[in-house]
């Protein structure tokens, strides 16, 4: 089997199991090439250069799509009780461009304008924070802040208005 087809086949197998971004797939393929034992260094360099062609081909066939990945992760994390800041940082870490993240989150907010408040309520339920608790007000606000929720959303969700 040709080495480039081996790497391409590995990429398709990976994408059949996991949804991924272009940058993340590039990192995974580089790690795979690094683990392969070759006698010549030139062979690894040739494979490194083919990664971008493989990713372009997969993107042209719509097998890998950063926008779709961002949409699904935003929906998934909003249901889990994650904040907008957490979601942005996660997507940036995965290699999605900042303007695509902002546009996708804005589109999501048009469809569900109060999603961050609902997500904060889910976070409160999961962490078993007590509503209207004056005694532990600062602790609860600190937990919400560390999770990425802003002050106003945290106060509103905790019932401290």
PDB file of C-alpha atoms in Angstrom:
ATOM      1  CA  UNK A   1       0.000   0.000   0.000  1.00  0.00           C
ATOM      2  CA  UNK A   2       1.266   3.439  -0.878  1.00  0.00           C
ATOM      3  CA  UNK A   3       2.154   5.513   2.172  1.00  0.00           C
ATOM      4  CA  UNK A   4       0.009   8.507   1.174  1.00  0.00           C
ATOM      5  CA  UNK A   5      -3.050   6.298   0.736  1.00  0.00           C
ATOM      6  CA  UNK A   6      -2.278   4.769   4.152  1.00  0.00           C
ATOM      7  CA  UNK A   7      -2.350   8.230   5.766  1.00  0.00           C
ATOM      8  CA  UNK A   8      -5.499   9.167   3.836  1.00  0.00           C
ATOM      9  CA  UNK A   9      -7.182   5.947   4.921  1.00  0.00           C
ATOM     10  CA  UNK A  10      -6.172   6.644   8.529  1.00  0.00           C
ATOM     11  CA  UNK A  11      -7.689  10.142   8.292  1.00  0.00           C
ATOM     12  CA  UNK A  12     -10.979   8.787   6.946  1.00  0.00           C
ATOM     13  CA  UNK A  13     -11.101   6.107   9.649  1.00  0.00           C
ATOM     14  CA  UNK A  14     -10.500   8.729  12.319  1.00  0.00           C
ATOM     15  CA  UNK A  15     -13.226  10.983  10.916  1.00  0.00           C
ATOM     16  CA  UNK A  16     -15.663   8.070  10.791  1.00  0.00           C
ATOM     17  CA  UNK A  17     -15.289   7.744  14.573  1.00  0.00           C
ATOM     18  CA  UNK A  18     -14.824  11.375  15.635  1.00  0.00           C
ATOM     19  CA  UNK A  19     -15.856  14.739  14.299  1.00  0.00           C
ATOM     20  CA  UNK A  20     -12.842  17.013  14.021  1.00  0.00           C
ATOM     21  CA  UNK A  21     -11.527  20.356  12.816  1.00  0.00           C
ATOM     22  CA  UNK A  22      -8.899  20.838  10.134  1.00  0.00           C
ATOM     23  CA  UNK A  23      -6.212  21.867  12.630  1.00  0.00           C
ATOM     24  CA  UNK A  24      -6.997  18.969  14.941  1.00  0.00           C
ATOM     25  CA  UNK A  25      -6.891  16.464  12.080  1.00  0.00           C
ATOM     26  CA  UNK A  26      -3.577  17.931  10.952  1.00  0.00           C
ATOM     27  CA  UNK A  27      -2.169  17.435  14.465  1.00  0.00           C
ATOM     28  CA  UNK A  28      -3.419  13.843  14.604  1.00  0.00           C
ATOM     29  CA  UNK A  29      -1.969  12.968  11.205  1.00  0.00           C
ATOM     30  CA  UNK A  30       1.384  14.506  12.143  1.00  0.00           C
ATOM     31  CA  UNK A  31       1.439  12.405  15.303  1.00  0.00           C
ATOM     32  CA  UNK A  32       0.622   9.284  13.271  1.00  0.00           C
ATOM     33  CA  UNK A  33       3.462   9.987  10.839  1.00  0.00           C
ATOM     34  CA  UNK A  34       5.818  10.639  13.746  1.00  0.00           C
ATOM     35  CA  UNK A  35       5.030   7.201  15.220  1.00  0.00           C
ATOM     36  CA  UNK A  36       5.640   5.331  11.960  1.00  0.00           C
ATOM     37  CA  UNK A  37       9.124   3.822  11.698  1.00  0.00           C
ATOM     38  CA  UNK A  38      10.861   4.663   8.437  1.00  0.00           C
ATOM     39  CA  UNK A  39      14.465   4.090   7.558  1.00  0.00           C
ATOM     40  CA  UNK A  40      14.733   7.368   5.643  1.00  0.00           C
ATOM     41  CA  UNK A  41      13.814  10.802   6.920  1.00  0.00           C
ATOM     42  CA  UNK A  42      12.792  11.870   3.414  1.00  0.00           C
ATOM     43  CA  UNK A  43       9.791   9.567   3.548  1.00  0.00           C
ATOM     44  CA  UNK A  44       8.408  11.315   6.626  1.00  0.00           C
ATOM     45  CA  UNK A  45       8.931  14.733   5.042  1.00  0.00           C
ATOM     46  CA  UNK A  46       7.035  13.641   1.954  1.00  0.00           C
ATOM     47  CA  UNK A  47       4.144  12.450   4.126  1.00  0.00           C
ATOM     48  CA  UNK A  48       4.109  15.714   6.106  1.00  0.00           C
ATOM     49  CA  UNK A  49       3.706  17.609   2.835  1.00  0.00           C
ATOM     50  CA  UNK A  50       0.773  15.432   1.753  1.00  0.00           C
ATOM     51  CA  UNK A  51      -1.243  16.220   4.912  1.00  0.00           C
ATOM     52  CA  UNK A  52      -2.490  19.533   3.508  1.00  0.00           C
ATOM     53  CA  UNK A  53      -3.589  17.903   0.241  1.00  0.00           C
ATOM     54  CA  UNK A  54      -5.482  15.223   2.152  1.00  0.00           C
ATOM     55  CA  UNK A  55      -7.240  17.806   4.331  1.00  0.00           C
ATOM     56  CA  UNK A  56      -8.177  19.925   1.292  1.00  0.00           C
ATOM     57  CA  UNK A  57      -9.622  16.867  -0.444  1.00  0.00           C
ATOM     58  CA  UNK A  58     -11.643  15.884   2.626  1.00  0.00           C
ATOM     59  CA  UNK A  59     -12.893  19.444   2.968  1.00  0.00           C
ATOM     60  CA  UNK A  60     -13.910  19.640  -0.694  1.00  0.00           C
ATOM     61  CA  UNK A  61     -15.951  16.446  -0.233  1.00  0.00           C
ATOM     62  CA  UNK A  62     -17.511  17.999   2.911  1.00  0.00           C
ATOM     63  CA  UNK A  63     -16.254  15.188   5.111  1.00  0.00           C
ATOM     64  CA  UNK A  64     -14.565  17.704   7.396  1.00  0.00           C
ATOM     65  CA  UNK A  65     -16.254  21.026   8.080  1.00  0.00           C
ATOM     66  CA  UNK A  66     -15.231  23.526  10.773  1.00  0.00           C
ATOM     67  CA  UNK A  67     -18.582  25.363  10.738  1.00  0.00           C
ATOM     68  CA  UNK A  68     -20.542  22.168  11.302  1.00  0.00           C
ATOM     69  CA  UNK A  69     -18.138  21.175  14.084  1.00  0.00           C
ATOM     70  CA  UNK A  70     -18.582  24.571  15.796  1.00  0.00           C
ATOM     71  CA  UNK A  71     -22.386  24.355  15.505  1.00  0.00           C
ATOM     72  CA  UNK A  72     -22.563  20.918  17.096  1.00  0.00           C
ATOM     73  CA  UNK A  73     -20.128  21.776  19.899  1.00  0.00           C
ATOM     74  CA  UNK A  74     -21.980  25.002  20.769  1.00  0.00           C
ATOM     75  CA  UNK A  75     -25.278  23.130  20.992  1.00  0.00           C
ATOM     76  CA  UNK A  76     -23.711  20.271  22.976  1.00  0.00           C
ATOM     77  CA  UNK A  77     -21.950  22.535  25.483  1.00  0.00           C
ATOM     78  CA  UNK A  78     -24.965  24.807  25.937  1.00  0.00           C
ATOM     79  CA  UNK A  79     -27.032  21.781  26.936  1.00  0.00           C
ATOM     80  CA  UNK A  80     -24.248  20.664  29.306  1.00  0.00           C
ATOM     81  CA  UNK A  81     -24.270  23.961  31.196  1.00  0.00           C
ATOM     82  CA  UNK A  82     -21.111  25.565  29.811  1.00  0.00           C
ATOM     83  CA  UNK A  83     -20.597  29.308  29.412  1.00  0.00           C
ATOM     84  CA  UNK A  84     -19.966  31.293  26.258  1.00  0.00           C
ATOM     85  CA  UNK A  85     -16.367  31.925  27.348  1.00  0.00           C
ATOM     86  CA  UNK A  86     -15.751  28.208  27.908  1.00  0.00           C
ATOM     87  CA  UNK A  87     -17.140  27.388  24.459  1.00  0.00           C
ATOM     88  CA  UNK A  88     -15.061  30.081  22.740  1.00  0.00           C
ATOM     89  CA  UNK A  89     -11.869  28.906  24.432  1.00  0.00           C
ATOM     90  CA  UNK A  90     -12.582  25.273  23.584  1.00  0.00           C
ATOM     91  CA  UNK A  91     -13.165  26.041  19.909  1.00  0.00           C
ATOM     92  CA  UNK A  92     -10.067  28.250  19.737  1.00  0.00           C
ATOM     93  CA  UNK A  93      -8.070  25.401  21.220  1.00  0.00           C
ATOM     94  CA  UNK A  94      -9.349  23.095  18.499  1.00  0.00           C
ATOM     95  CA  UNK A  95      -8.070  25.486  15.836  1.00  0.00           C
ATOM     96  CA  UNK A  96     -11.228  27.188  14.624  1.00  0.00           C
ATOM     97  CA  UNK A  97     -10.827  30.794  13.493  1.00  0.00           C
ATOM     98  CA  UNK A  98     -12.024  33.477  15.896  1.00  0.00           C
ATOM     99  CA  UNK A  99     -14.346  35.209  13.398  1.00  0.00           C
ATOM    100  CA  UNK A 100     -16.030  31.878  12.554  1.00  0.00           C
ATOM    101  CA  UNK A 101     -16.563  31.211  16.278  1.00  0.00           C
ATOM    102  CA  UNK A 102     -18.089  34.655  16.865  1.00  0.00           C
ATOM    103  CA  UNK A 103     -20.355  34.349  13.807  1.00  0.00           C
ATOM    104  CA  UNK A 104     -21.524  30.873  14.818  1.00  0.00           C
ATOM    105  CA  UNK A 105     -22.250  31.942  18.407  1.00  0.00           C
ATOM    106  CA  UNK A 106     -24.139  35.013  17.149  1.00  0.00           C
ATOM    107  CA  UNK A 107     -26.247  32.791  14.871  1.00  0.00           C
ATOM    108  CA  UNK A 108     -26.927  30.453  17.793  1.00  0.00           C
ATOM    109  CA  UNK A 109     -27.975  33.405  19.987  1.00  0.00           C
ATOM    110  CA  UNK A 110     -30.451  34.541  17.320  1.00  0.00           C
ATOM    111  CA  UNK A 111     -32.196  31.161  17.532  1.00  0.00           C
ATOM    112  CA  UNK A 112     -31.956  30.852  21.346  1.00  0.00           C
ATOM    113  CA  UNK A 113     -31.510  34.328  22.873  1.00  0.00           C
ATOM    114  CA  UNK A 114     -31.552  33.184  26.520  1.00  0.00           C
ATOM    115  CA  UNK A 115     -29.332  30.118  26.083  1.00  0.00           C
ATOM    116  CA  UNK A 116     -26.580  31.353  28.397  1.00  0.00           C
ATOM    117  CA  UNK A 117     -29.033  31.914  31.255  1.00  0.00           C
ATOM    118  CA  UNK A 118     -30.455  28.413  30.739  1.00  0.00           C
ATOM    119  CA  UNK A 119     -26.921  27.061  30.635  1.00  0.00           C
ATOM    120  CA  UNK A 120     -26.137  28.856  33.923  1.00  0.00           C
ATOM    121  CA  UNK A 121     -29.220  27.266  35.510  1.00  0.00           C
ATOM    122  CA  UNK A 122     -28.019  23.860  34.320  1.00  0.00           C
ATOM    123  CA  UNK A 123     -24.579  24.569  35.825  1.00  0.00           C
ATOM    124  CA  UNK A 124     -26.188  25.528  39.141  1.00  0.00           C
ATOM    125  CA  UNK A 125     -28.230  22.322  39.178  1.00  0.00           C
ATOM    126  CA  UNK A 126     -25.198  20.146  38.331  1.00  0.00           C
ATOM    127  CA  UNK A 127     -22.960  21.757  40.948  1.00  0.00           C
ATOM    128  CA  UNK A 128     -25.775  21.732  43.519  1.00  0.00           C
ATOM    129  CA  UNK A 129     -25.497  25.421  44.289  1.00  0.00           C
ATOM    130  CA  UNK A 130     -28.217  26.781  46.581  1.00  0.00           C
ATOM    131  CA  UNK A 131     -30.397  29.550  45.149  1.00  0.00           C
ATOM    132  CA  UNK A 132     -30.895  32.755  47.179  1.00  0.00           C
ATOM    133  CA  UNK A 133     -28.121  31.690  49.570  1.00  0.00           C
ATOM    134  CA  UNK A 134     -26.838  34.897  51.195  1.00  0.00           C
ATOM    135  CA  UNK A 135     -24.322  33.004  53.349  1.00  0.00           C
ATOM    136  CA  UNK A 136     -22.428  31.407  50.439  1.00  0.00           C
ATOM    137  CA  UNK A 137     -23.090  34.198  47.936  1.00  0.00           C
ATOM    138  CA  UNK A 138     -19.410  34.899  47.278  1.00  0.00           C
ATOM    139  CA  UNK A 139     -18.515  31.218  46.933  1.00  0.00           C
ATOM    140  CA  UNK A 140     -21.306  30.585  44.467  1.00  0.00           C
ATOM    141  CA  UNK A 141     -20.444  33.670  42.426  1.00  0.00           C
ATOM    142  CA  UNK A 142     -16.793  32.582  42.395  1.00  0.00           C
ATOM    143  CA  UNK A 143     -17.724  29.116  41.095  1.00  0.00           C
ATOM    144  CA  UNK A 144     -19.842  30.659  38.368  1.00  0.00           C
ATOM    145  CA  UNK A 145     -17.057  33.077  37.485  1.00  0.00           C
ATOM    146  CA  UNK A 146     -14.475  30.306  37.203  1.00  0.00           C
ATOM    147  CA  UNK A 147     -16.867  28.469  34.899  1.00  0.00           C
ATOM    148  CA  UNK A 148     -16.869  31.518  32.615  1.00  0.00           C
ATOM    149  CA  UNK A 149     -20.251  33.086  33.357  1.00  0.00           C
ATOM    150  CA  UNK A 150     -20.371  36.868  33.654  1.00  0.00           C
ATOM    151  CA  UNK A 151     -21.406  38.598  36.863  1.00  0.00           C
ATOM    152  CA  UNK A 152     -24.895  39.678  35.773  1.00  0.00           C
ATOM    153  CA  UNK A 153     -25.839  36.262  34.427  1.00  0.00           C
ATOM    154  CA  UNK A 154     -24.515  34.612  37.603  1.00  0.00           C
ATOM    155  CA  UNK A 155     -26.483  36.933  39.893  1.00  0.00           C
ATOM    156  CA  UNK A 156     -29.649  36.481  37.874  1.00  0.00           C
ATOM    157  CA  UNK A 157     -29.320  32.676  37.758  1.00  0.00           C
ATOM    158  CA  UNK A 158     -28.556  32.446  41.480  1.00  0.00           C
ATOM    159  CA  UNK A 159     -31.542  34.690  42.312  1.00  0.00           C
ATOM    160  CA  UNK A 160     -29.434  37.391  43.939  1.00  0.00           C
ATOM    161  CA  UNK A 161     -30.952  40.334  42.033  1.00  0.00           C
TER     162      UNK A 161
END
